C-alpha positions as a LaTeX table, in Angstrom:
\begin{tabular}{lrrr}
\hline
Residue & $x$ (\AA) & $y$ (\AA) & $z$ (\AA) \\
\hline
Met1 & 163.08 & 131.46 & 165.99 \\
Leu2 & 162.35 & 134.87 & 166.49 \\
Arg3 & 158.71 & 135.00 & 165.70 \\
Trp4 & 158.25 & 131.63 & 168.48 \\
Ile5 & 160.08 & 133.88 & 171.03 \\
Ala6 & 157.87 & 136.59 & 170.55 \\
Ala7 & 154.56 & 134.46 & 170.62 \\
Leu8 & 155.34 & 133.19 & 173.28 \\
Cys9 & 155.85 & 136.88 & 175.22 \\
Leu10 & 152.51 & 137.57 & 173.87 \\
Leu11 & 151.47 & 134.26 & 175.73 \\
Cys12 & 153.07 & 135.45 & 178.82 \\
Leu13 & 151.26 & 138.76 & 179.18 \\
Pro14 & 147.87 & 137.88 & 180.18 \\
Ala15 & 149.14 & 135.34 & 182.35 \\
Ala16 & 151.33 & 138.04 & 184.30 \\
Ala17 & 148.01 & 140.18 & 184.43 \\
Ala18 & 146.06 & 137.23 & 185.88 \\
Glu19 & 149.05 & 137.24 & 188.49 \\
Glu20 & 147.53 & 140.26 & 190.68 \\
Gln21 & 145.11 & 139.49 & 193.22 \\
Val22 & 143.03 & 141.11 & 195.39 \\
Val23 & 143.94 & 140.86 & 199.39 \\
Leu24 & 140.86 & 141.96 & 201.12 \\
Gly25 & 140.33 & 143.57 & 204.68 \\
Leu26 & 137.17 & 145.13 & 206.19 \\
Ser27 & 136.58 & 147.04 & 209.37 \\
Gln28 & 133.96 & 144.84 & 210.16 \\
Asp29 & 131.88 & 142.12 & 208.51 \\
Arg30 & 128.98 & 142.05 & 210.58 \\
Val31 & 126.46 & 144.91 & 211.16 \\
Ser32 & 124.22 & 145.06 & 214.23 \\
Ile33 & 120.79 & 146.60 & 213.93 \\
Thr34 & 119.49 & 147.94 & 217.37 \\
Ala35 & 117.03 & 150.32 & 218.90 \\
Asn36 & 119.21 & 153.40 & 218.51 \\
Phe37 & 120.97 & 152.62 & 214.94 \\
Asp38 & 121.37 & 155.32 & 212.70 \\
Gly39 & 123.85 & 153.78 & 210.08 \\
Ser40 & 127.54 & 152.36 & 209.68 \\
Glu41 & 130.33 & 153.01 & 207.85 \\
Ile42 & 132.72 & 150.25 & 206.99 \\
Leu43 & 136.07 & 150.96 & 205.95 \\
Ile44 & 137.17 & 148.43 & 203.12 \\
Phe45 & 140.83 & 148.14 & 202.47 \\
Gly46 & 143.23 & 145.95 & 200.86 \\
Ala47 & 146.33 & 144.83 & 198.62 \\
Val48 & 147.27 & 143.88 & 195.43 \\
Lys49 & 149.55 & 140.75 & 195.42 \\
Arg50 & 151.29 & 139.83 & 192.76 \\
Glu51 & 154.14 & 137.04 & 191.21 \\
Ala52 & 155.61 & 139.26 & 188.74 \\
Pro53 & 156.52 & 143.50 & 188.72 \\
Ile54 & 153.85 & 145.98 & 188.05 \\
Pro55 & 152.95 & 145.33 & 183.88 \\
Pro56 & 153.53 & 148.20 & 181.67 \\
Gly57 & 150.79 & 149.95 & 180.30 \\
Pro58 & 147.41 & 151.94 & 181.78 \\
Pro59 & 147.66 & 152.22 & 185.61 \\
Leu60 & 145.92 & 149.66 & 187.82 \\
Glu61 & 142.16 & 151.09 & 188.67 \\
Val62 & 139.83 & 149.60 & 191.43 \\
Ile63 & 136.12 & 149.70 & 191.77 \\
Val64 & 134.32 & 148.71 & 195.25 \\
Ser65 & 130.91 & 147.89 & 195.38 \\
Val66 & 128.20 & 146.89 & 198.24 \\
Val67 & 125.15 & 145.28 & 197.14 \\
Gly68 & 122.32 & 144.49 & 199.42 \\
Pro69 & 119.56 & 141.53 & 199.17 \\
Ser70 & 117.64 & 141.78 & 195.94 \\
Glu71 & 113.91 & 141.54 & 195.77 \\
Pro72 & 111.36 & 141.75 & 192.98 \\
Val73 & 109.57 & 144.90 & 193.06 \\
Thr74 & 106.28 & 146.08 & 191.47 \\
Val75 & 106.34 & 149.79 & 189.97 \\
Arg76 & 103.20 & 151.29 & 188.85 \\
Arg77 & 102.71 & 154.85 & 186.73 \\
Lys78 & 99.82 & 156.91 & 187.87 \\
Glu79 & 97.80 & 159.01 & 185.64 \\
Arg80 & 95.53 & 162.03 & 186.10 \\
Lys81 & 92.25 & 160.94 & 184.64 \\
Leu82 & 89.12 & 162.58 & 185.65 \\
Gly83 & 90.76 & 165.16 & 188.10 \\
Ile84 & 92.13 & 162.30 & 190.05 \\
Trp85 & 95.49 & 160.26 & 190.23 \\
Val86 & 94.79 & 156.51 & 189.14 \\
Asn87 & 97.11 & 153.76 & 188.68 \\
Thr88 & 97.83 & 152.97 & 184.92 \\
Asp89 & 100.49 & 150.49 & 183.62 \\
Ser90 & 102.93 & 148.49 & 185.95 \\
Val91 & 105.66 & 146.85 & 185.31 \\
Leu92 & 107.87 & 143.96 & 187.64 \\
Val93 & 111.34 & 144.41 & 188.31 \\
Asp94 & 112.51 & 141.12 & 188.47 \\
Ser95 & 115.33 & 141.90 & 190.85 \\
Ala96 & 116.61 & 145.39 & 192.71 \\
Pro97 & 119.04 & 145.44 & 195.39 \\
Ser98 & 117.87 & 146.77 & 198.28 \\
Phe99 & 121.18 & 148.87 & 198.62 \\
Tyr100 & 123.78 & 149.58 & 195.66 \\
Ala101 & 126.82 & 151.63 & 196.26 \\
Val102 & 129.64 & 151.78 & 194.08 \\
Ala103 & 132.68 & 153.41 & 194.88 \\
Thr104 & 135.61 & 154.07 & 192.17 \\
Ser105 & 139.48 & 155.46 & 191.54 \\
Ala106 & 138.45 & 156.96 & 188.77 \\
Pro107 & 135.28 & 158.16 & 186.62 \\
Phe108 & 133.54 & 154.91 & 186.48 \\
Asn109 & 132.94 & 155.01 & 182.21 \\
Asp110 & 137.29 & 155.80 & 182.45 \\
Ile111 & 137.99 & 152.53 & 184.15 \\
Leu112 & 135.21 & 150.24 & 182.70 \\
Thr113 & 134.23 & 149.74 & 179.10 \\
Asp114 & 130.48 & 148.99 & 178.36 \\
Thr115 & 131.28 & 145.45 & 177.60 \\
Glu116 & 132.61 & 144.59 & 180.94 \\
Asp117 & 130.30 & 146.39 & 182.76 \\
Leu118 & 127.55 & 144.36 & 181.26 \\
Arg119 & 129.25 & 141.20 & 182.00 \\
Tyr120 & 130.22 & 141.58 & 185.46 \\
Arg121 & 126.78 & 144.01 & 185.83 \\
Val122 & 128.73 & 146.86 & 187.93 \\
Ser123 & 126.69 & 149.84 & 187.16 \\
Ile124 & 123.46 & 150.83 & 189.21 \\
Glu125 & 121.45 & 150.48 & 185.82 \\
Arg126 & 123.09 & 146.62 & 184.79 \\
Ala127 & 122.31 & 146.02 & 188.93 \\
Ile128 & 118.60 & 145.92 & 188.02 \\
Arg129 & 117.16 & 143.38 & 186.12 \\
Ser130 & 113.51 & 143.67 & 184.74 \\
Val131 & 111.39 & 141.03 & 183.23 \\
Gly132 & 109.87 & 141.96 & 179.69 \\
Ala133 & 106.83 & 144.35 & 179.98 \\
Ala134 & 103.69 & 144.05 & 177.64 \\
Met135 & 103.71 & 145.42 & 174.16 \\
His136 & 100.92 & 147.70 & 174.94 \\
Ile137 & 102.93 & 149.52 & 177.73 \\
Arg138 & 105.18 & 152.66 & 176.53 \\
Gly139 & 108.31 & 153.48 & 178.24 \\
Ala140 & 108.83 & 150.39 & 179.71 \\
Gln141 & 112.40 & 151.27 & 181.09 \\
Glu142 & 110.89 & 154.10 & 182.05 \\
Phe143 & 109.52 & 151.99 & 185.21 \\
Ala144 & 113.30 & 150.64 & 186.02 \\
Asp145 & 114.78 & 154.24 & 185.89 \\
Ala146 & 111.83 & 154.79 & 188.59 \\
Val147 & 113.31 & 152.50 & 191.16 \\
Ile148 & 117.07 & 153.90 & 190.57 \\
Arg149 & 115.94 & 157.52 & 191.00 \\
Ile150 & 113.57 & 156.61 & 194.23 \\
Arg151 & 116.28 & 154.68 & 195.77 \\
Glu152 & 119.01 & 157.49 & 195.04 \\
Ala153 & 116.74 & 160.34 & 196.48 \\
Glu154 & 116.55 & 157.97 & 199.63 \\
Asp155 & 120.99 & 157.56 & 199.89 \\
Leu156 & 120.25 & 153.94 & 199.23 \\
Tyr157 & 121.81 & 154.05 & 195.77 \\
Ser158 & 125.05 & 155.70 & 194.87 \\
Ile159 & 128.32 & 155.72 & 192.83 \\
Arg160 & 130.48 & 157.57 & 194.36 \\
Glu161 & 133.93 & 158.41 & 192.08 \\
Asn162 & 136.98 & 158.98 & 192.62 \\
Thr163 & 136.38 & 158.13 & 196.55 \\
Val164 & 139.00 & 155.02 & 196.68 \\
Ala165 & 142.54 & 156.28 & 197.11 \\
Val166 & 145.23 & 153.81 & 195.25 \\
Asp167 & 148.54 & 153.89 & 196.42 \\
Glu168 & 151.62 & 152.74 & 194.14 \\
Gln169 & 149.39 & 150.59 & 192.05 \\
Thr170 & 149.47 & 148.31 & 195.53 \\
Leu171 & 147.33 & 149.54 & 198.00 \\
Phe172 & 143.72 & 150.76 & 198.54 \\
Arg173 & 141.30 & 151.76 & 200.54 \\
Thr174 & 137.60 & 153.34 & 200.65 \\
Ser175 & 134.64 & 153.83 & 202.90 \\
Ile176 & 130.82 & 152.69 & 202.53 \\
Glu177 & 128.51 & 154.78 & 204.50 \\
Met178 & 125.21 & 152.40 & 205.03 \\
Pro179 & 122.12 & 154.36 & 205.78 \\
Ala180 & 119.91 & 153.79 & 208.84 \\
Asp181 & 116.85 & 152.25 & 207.00 \\
Leu182 & 119.31 & 149.07 & 206.20 \\
Thr183 & 117.04 & 145.40 & 205.16 \\
Glu184 & 118.41 & 142.56 & 207.11 \\
Gly185 & 120.56 & 140.08 & 205.00 \\
Asp186 & 123.67 & 139.37 & 203.47 \\
Tyr187 & 125.29 & 142.16 & 201.51 \\
Leu188 & 127.88 & 141.40 & 198.80 \\
Ala189 & 131.42 & 143.10 & 198.88 \\
Arg190 & 132.90 & 143.00 & 195.20 \\
Ile191 & 136.31 & 144.57 & 194.31 \\
Phe192 & 137.75 & 144.69 & 190.76 \\
Leu193 & 140.62 & 145.64 & 189.23 \\
Thr194 & 141.33 & 147.20 & 185.67 \\
Arg195 & 143.51 & 148.24 & 183.42 \\
Gly196 & 142.31 & 149.96 & 180.29 \\
Gly197 & 138.51 & 149.58 & 181.43 \\
Glu198 & 138.95 & 145.98 & 181.47 \\
Val199 & 138.84 & 143.61 & 184.64 \\
Val200 & 142.25 & 141.43 & 185.45 \\
Ser201 & 141.41 & 140.42 & 188.79 \\
Gln202 & 137.97 & 140.40 & 191.27 \\
Phe203 & 137.08 & 139.56 & 194.66 \\
Glu204 & 134.10 & 138.76 & 196.79 \\
Thr205 & 133.26 & 138.91 & 200.24 \\
Val206 & 129.66 & 138.80 & 202.39 \\
Ile207 & 129.21 & 141.23 & 205.01 \\
Asp208 & 126.43 & 140.55 & 207.71 \\
Val209 & 123.36 & 142.57 & 208.48 \\
Arg210 & 121.16 & 141.51 & 211.30 \\
Lys211 & 118.58 & 142.81 & 214.13 \\
Val212 & 119.57 & 142.22 & 217.49 \\
Gly213 & 117.86 & 142.04 & 220.81 \\
Leu214 & 114.68 & 143.26 & 220.92 \\
Glu215 & 114.44 & 144.06 & 217.34 \\
Arg216 & 115.22 & 140.44 & 216.95 \\
Phe217 & 112.63 & 139.60 & 218.80 \\
Leu218 & 109.76 & 141.88 & 217.53 \\
Tyr219 & 110.89 & 141.00 & 213.82 \\
Asn220 & 111.08 & 136.84 & 214.35 \\
Met221 & 107.56 & 137.46 & 216.07 \\
Ser222 & 105.98 & 139.64 & 213.64 \\
Arg223 & 106.64 & 136.68 & 211.06 \\
Glu224 & 106.41 & 133.71 & 212.61 \\
Gln225 & 103.77 & 134.67 & 215.43 \\
Pro226 & 101.26 & 137.78 & 213.55 \\
Ile227 & 98.19 & 137.22 & 215.36 \\
Trp228 & 99.92 & 137.40 & 218.48 \\
Tyr229 & 101.81 & 140.26 & 217.12 \\
Gly230 & 98.99 & 142.35 & 216.13 \\
Leu231 & 97.38 & 141.54 & 219.91 \\
Met232 & 100.74 & 142.66 & 221.63 \\
Ser233 & 100.87 & 146.04 & 219.54 \\
Leu234 & 97.02 & 146.69 & 219.90 \\
Ala235 & 97.34 & 146.35 & 224.15 \\
Ile236 & 100.60 & 148.51 & 223.32 \\
Ala237 & 98.67 & 151.22 & 221.59 \\
Ile238 & 95.90 & 150.75 & 223.84 \\
Ala239 & 98.07 & 151.32 & 226.81 \\
Ala240 & 100.06 & 153.95 & 225.62 \\
Gly241 & 96.70 & 155.75 & 224.83 \\
Trp242 & 95.54 & 155.04 & 228.29 \\
Gly243 & 98.77 & 156.52 & 230.18 \\
Ala244 & 98.34 & 159.56 & 228.51 \\
Ser245 & 94.98 & 160.27 & 228.73 \\
Thr246 & 95.59 & 159.87 & 232.40 \\
Ala247 & 98.83 & 162.23 & 232.24 \\
Phe248 & 96.73 & 165.18 & 230.94 \\
Arg249 & 94.12 & 165.16 & 233.01 \\
Leu250 & 96.20 & 164.73 & 236.56 \\
Leu251 & 97.66 & 167.93 & 234.57 \\
Arg252 & 94.75 & 169.48 & 234.27 \\
Glu253 & 93.35 & 168.59 & 237.96 \\
Lys254 & 96.52 & 170.68 & 239.60 \\
\hline
\end{tabular}
């Protein structure tokens, strides 16, 4: 009889953990890109909904990630030959997010195991997928690393450890800074609750990033009517050059 009771208790433990769910809030779910847009900061906050008391054991940790639209990227290696730099090998990185920010409530490796990272693709390295490179290309992984290194330098990729505040294992909040040169599209915000390195719950929502006003008109025109867009750009350049030369001539005459 005691063995049956112990078995039932063990079965109830995962169920209790699964009762922890995210209730999320965003300071804004839409980012408008205008002529004077110089970046945005999004406050992400929420609470943990439970049907049972906080389970014993490791404390609850929170991971928040914001992922921009992904696209293939061809990375080329340059080498110096005969005194000049030339492209040699190239590798297609199948999917690289245009923006990727991860905020955590503790050091990343302490709150998420490598197995869970592989399953959910949370870290920057796991978020980038690369197709198989040709056998003759040496150091194929270096091409994916180059994408990460370049975009980290541009503040497009970042891991911000210890930036998620968690109160009483129930309330959490953080802010994600988004740069000025955002790619238009849907940005996926993901929240993971972890205990002992294992994901116990996750939640996803979308942040809409769009050009508005004149930027939207010019963007659509460049895609849908490229000939007219080119002619308009040429006319503006000619008019600006003529206006500048006229202004300088009048200044010299005075």
